[in-house]
Amino acid sequence: MVRTPPRTQPARTRIEDLRRGELIAAAHRVFMQHGLGGMTTKRICEEAGMSPGILSYYFKGKDDVLFAMVRMNNRLLVEDVLVRLNQSATRWDRLLAVIEGNFPAAVYERNVATAWLSVVAASPGNPRYARLQSLFYARMRSNLASAFAGILPPVRFAGMARTITTLVDGFWLQKSAGEPVSRDEAVTLIVTTVAALLTPDERAALQSR
Amino acid sequence: MVRTPPRTQPARTRIEDLRRGELIAAAHRVFMQHGLGGMTTKRICEEAGMSPGILSYYFKGKDDVLFAMVRMNNRLLVEDVLVRLNQSATRWDRLLAVIEGNFPAAVYERNVATAWLSVVAASPGNPRYARLQSLFYARMRSNLASAFAGILPPVRFAGMARTITTLVDGFWLQKSAGEPVSRDEAVTLIVTTVAALLTPDERAALQSR
DNA sequence: TAAATTATTGTATGTGCGTTCAAATAAATG
DNA sequence: CATTTATTTGAACGCACATACAATAATTTA
């Protein structure tokens, strides 16, 4: 008798998710083109073809949209790496997958780098971002561990992981600064450096099945 | 008869330089504490113990102060490295001087890193910053060349310089992201990596007088 | 000391921002 | 179709900011 089938829920949710998705996508485009500072609510709604007030209806505020956007981008990157990891036979392939996963094709470009940098720079004042950041590093370390497990002792692995993550971050920063570095150059340089840091035995172990 | 000794010039210039210096120093402090976004003209003048309007009197505008500040900080870093370079006997010492010069004692810390990152993120829209940036990289490459000249062929030197600058940038980014890396860890890791990328012969050549 | 120049103040002005909200429209419901 | 509910609008508000500027104080000059 008290049964109240929420038939309205699905419909309402569908349009709500749709609008939220559109706004996030619009925010992404504005972010890429104008940077963090130029990402205004008015511009986002305009880009989405909606009225300025709509943002408050679907989000708590501007920061909420921004966070949702960062979260979504992160999810896409993570999924990409996971797919590659599952397709990798050798540890070396896994290593390559993790490294290349940080430079997605057609994404390693100046605007994106600057946008991402802006978020990092804004992190210290925003606990949610800070948390997202450290999760990012932790996940990358974990992925790298799946390649080096049983080959490098813990201390050396820590150093190796630090070197790789630092190089990745550095390449993104340089991209933002306008340095002419291609995706391939970045990946190649990192791989070369990793190889140089390994002993011949370790290299062999990494490349075997 | 037409002689007009500009006695007034020195006095006027002295106080002008003084005020400009004070404002730049205040801007620096505000920048470090509140980041680029929180660096408002009102706060700067307040920090300098002056009235809000004074800024327009000594500078063209807020951007002008910011640029002067970045310029000054850059100059300090450069001078520091030059002193160290002149005191270095071997090429290896010169290499160390350049690397350590990028992590000045008591300066490699989160606020500074974030501030510096904000400026880089703002560079793409500001030609003056962009120019300063590329000058920075060029100078670093030039300094590194003084260590590797005659030891590494051009192509390998280019790769080596890229590795080093990328690691430096990466360490600053990680510092801003809150990763717990000390100055010594950063320097050690970079030196280790450079050493691993060199052949025994090259290492020996670098360490000889 | 009187006059003129320079330095400093504090207020005023205009701009752009995020957010709110009553009203209008569209959709769903019975 | 009438009514309720969900969605969207666009104007309005308050706020913080950079900058301009007339008024005032201090300093230099003659």
mmCIF file of C-alpha atoms in Angstrom, chain B residues 56-178:
data_model
loop_
_atom_site.group_PDB
_atom_site.id
_atom_site.type_symbol
_atom_site.label_atom_id
_atom_site.label_comp_id
_atom_site.label_asym_id
_atom_site.label_seq_id
_atom_site.Cartn_x
_atom_site.Cartn_y
_atom_site.Cartn_z
ATOM 1 C CA SER B 56 49.615 53.665 -10.093
ATOM 2 C CA TYR B 57 52.079 56.411 -9.290
ATOM 3 C CA TYR B 58 55.187 54.251 -9.397
ATOM 4 C CA PHE B 59 54.034 51.541 -11.785
ATOM 5 C CA LYS B 60 52.002 51.427 -14.942
ATOM 6 C CA GLY B 61 49.624 49.003 -13.269
ATOM 7 C CA LYS B 62 49.407 45.763 -11.382
ATOM 8 C CA ASP B 63 50.876 43.678 -14.191
ATOM 9 C CA ASP B 64 53.856 45.976 -14.218
ATOM 10 C CA VAL B 65 54.615 45.252 -10.560
ATOM 11 C CA LEU B 66 54.219 41.543 -11.119
ATOM 12 C CA PHE B 67 56.611 41.577 -14.029
ATOM 13 C CA ALA B 68 59.166 43.618 -12.119
ATOM 14 C CA MET B 69 58.927 41.102 -9.299
ATOM 15 C CA VAL B 70 59.488 38.095 -11.518
ATOM 16 C CA ARG B 71 62.362 39.881 -13.233
ATOM 17 C CA MET B 72 64.034 40.614 -9.918
ATOM 18 C CA ASN B 73 63.681 37.068 -8.619
ATOM 19 C CA ASN B 74 65.144 35.761 -11.840
ATOM 20 C CA ARG B 75 68.078 38.107 -11.553
ATOM 21 C CA LEU B 76 68.836 36.894 -8.040
ATOM 22 C CA LEU B 77 68.844 33.255 -9.120
ATOM 23 C CA VAL B 78 71.056 33.967 -12.096
ATOM 24 C CA GLU B 79 73.593 35.864 -10.044
ATOM 25 C CA ASP B 80 73.766 33.058 -7.521
ATOM 26 C CA VAL B 81 74.534 30.475 -10.186
ATOM 27 C CA LEU B 82 77.166 32.712 -11.790
ATOM 28 C CA VAL B 83 79.036 33.067 -8.503
ATOM 29 C CA ARG B 84 79.025 29.326 -7.990
ATOM 30 C CA LEU B 85 80.163 28.702 -11.543
ATOM 31 C CA ASN B 86 83.183 30.933 -11.128
ATOM 32 C CA GLN B 87 84.190 29.076 -7.988
ATOM 33 C CA SER B 88 84.060 25.689 -9.720
ATOM 34 C CA ALA B 89 87.294 23.971 -10.687
ATOM 35 C CA THR B 90 86.137 20.847 -12.518
ATOM 36 C CA ARG B 91 83.348 20.403 -15.023
ATOM 37 C CA TRP B 92 81.615 18.188 -12.512
ATOM 38 C CA ASP B 93 81.586 21.027 -10.007
ATOM 39 C CA ARG B 94 80.120 23.295 -12.620
ATOM 40 C CA LEU B 95 77.395 20.749 -13.307
ATOM 41 C CA LEU B 96 76.612 20.568 -9.606
ATOM 42 C CA ALA B 97 76.549 24.347 -9.370
ATOM 43 C CA VAL B 98 73.979 24.620 -12.146
ATOM 44 C CA ILE B 99 71.775 21.890 -10.711
ATOM 45 C CA GLU B 100 71.949 23.113 -7.123
ATOM 46 C CA GLY B 101 71.382 26.646 -8.353
ATOM 47 C CA ASN B 102 67.878 25.572 -9.275
ATOM 48 C CA PHE B 103 67.101 24.586 -5.706
ATOM 49 C CA PRO B 104 68.342 27.475 -3.565
ATOM 50 C CA ALA B 105 68.466 26.681 0.142
ATOM 51 C CA ALA B 106 65.299 27.632 2.016
ATOM 52 C CA VAL B 107 63.605 28.561 -1.249
ATOM 53 C CA TYR B 108 62.597 25.118 -2.482
ATOM 54 C CA GLU B 109 59.305 25.099 -0.627
ATOM 55 C CA ARG B 110 55.672 24.753 -1.431
ATOM 56 C CA ASN B 111 54.481 28.354 -1.515
ATOM 57 C CA VAL B 112 57.344 29.410 -3.718
ATOM 58 C CA ALA B 113 56.750 26.490 -6.028
ATOM 59 C CA THR B 114 53.071 27.302 -6.346
ATOM 60 C CA ALA B 115 53.792 30.949 -7.000
ATOM 61 C CA TRP B 116 56.302 30.113 -9.695
ATOM 62 C CA LEU B 117 53.876 27.639 -11.204
ATOM 63 C CA SER B 118 51.170 30.271 -11.372
ATOM 64 C CA VAL B 119 53.447 32.497 -13.363
ATOM 65 C CA VAL B 120 54.273 29.734 -15.815
ATOM 66 C CA ALA B 121 50.569 28.981 -16.179
ATOM 67 C CA ALA B 122 49.940 32.649 -16.911
ATOM 68 C CA SER B 123 52.762 32.856 -19.454
ATOM 69 C CA PRO B 124 50.937 31.783 -22.621
ATOM 70 C CA GLY B 125 48.792 34.911 -22.566
ATOM 71 C CA ASN B 126 51.634 37.257 -21.684
ATOM 72 C CA PRO B 127 54.457 37.754 -24.222
ATOM 73 C CA ARG B 128 56.755 39.351 -21.637
ATOM 74 C CA TYR B 129 56.542 36.267 -19.433
ATOM 75 C CA ALA B 130 56.947 33.943 -22.357
ATOM 76 C CA ARG B 131 60.125 35.771 -23.300
ATOM 77 C CA LEU B 132 61.445 35.588 -19.769
ATOM 78 C CA GLN B 133 60.693 31.875 -19.727
ATOM 79 C CA SER B 134 62.567 31.022 -22.883
ATOM 80 C CA LEU B 135 65.472 33.177 -21.715
ATOM 81 C CA PHE B 136 65.519 31.099 -18.549
ATOM 82 C CA TYR B 137 65.764 27.827 -20.455
ATOM 83 C CA ALA B 138 68.358 29.225 -22.837
ATOM 84 C CA ARG B 139 70.527 30.416 -19.972
ATOM 85 C CA MET B 140 70.308 27.064 -18.253
ATOM 86 C CA ARG B 141 71.290 25.248 -21.423
ATOM 87 C CA SER B 142 74.190 27.625 -21.834
ATOM 88 C CA ASN B 143 75.341 27.017 -18.282
ATOM 89 C CA LEU B 144 75.081 23.280 -18.755
ATOM 90 C CA ALA B 145 77.087 23.576 -21.958
ATOM 91 C CA SER B 146 79.987 25.022 -20.001
ATOM 92 C CA ALA B 147 80.109 21.739 -18.104
ATOM 93 C CA PHE B 148 79.690 19.336 -21.013
ATOM 94 C CA ALA B 149 81.538 21.214 -23.762
ATOM 95 C CA GLY B 150 83.950 18.973 -25.615
ATOM 96 C CA ILE B 151 82.734 15.876 -23.828
ATOM 97 C CA LEU B 152 79.318 15.185 -25.291
ATOM 98 C CA PRO B 153 78.496 15.447 -29.011
ATOM 99 C CA PRO B 154 75.764 18.012 -29.751
ATOM 100 C CA VAL B 155 72.910 15.568 -30.093
ATOM 101 C CA ARG B 156 73.657 13.766 -26.852
ATOM 102 C CA PHE B 157 74.136 17.080 -25.095
ATOM 103 C CA ALA B 158 70.718 18.201 -26.263
ATOM 104 C CA GLY B 159 69.156 15.085 -24.766
ATOM 105 C CA MET B 160 71.107 15.482 -21.549
ATOM 106 C CA ALA B 161 70.088 19.115 -21.188
ATOM 107 C CA ARG B 162 66.477 18.204 -21.841
ATOM 108 C CA THR B 163 66.587 15.501 -19.182
ATOM 109 C CA ILE B 164 68.051 17.821 -16.592
ATOM 110 C CA THR B 165 65.742 20.765 -17.235
ATOM 111 C CA THR B 166 62.739 18.447 -17.277
ATOM 112 C CA LEU B 167 63.695 16.922 -13.953
ATOM 113 C CA VAL B 168 64.183 20.367 -12.447
ATOM 114 C CA ASP B 169 60.781 21.531 -13.653
ATOM 115 C CA GLY B 170 59.193 18.306 -12.503
ATOM 116 C CA PHE B 171 60.583 18.615 -9.007
ATOM 117 C CA TRP B 172 59.193 22.123 -8.691
ATOM 118 C CA LEU B 173 55.807 20.985 -9.895
ATOM 119 C CA GLN B 174 55.778 18.132 -7.415
ATOM 120 C CA LYS B 175 56.746 20.492 -4.645
ATOM 121 C CA SER B 176 53.740 22.620 -5.467
ATOM 122 C CA ALA B 177 51.553 19.516 -5.517
ATOM 123 C CA GLY B 178 52.624 18.816 -1.958
#
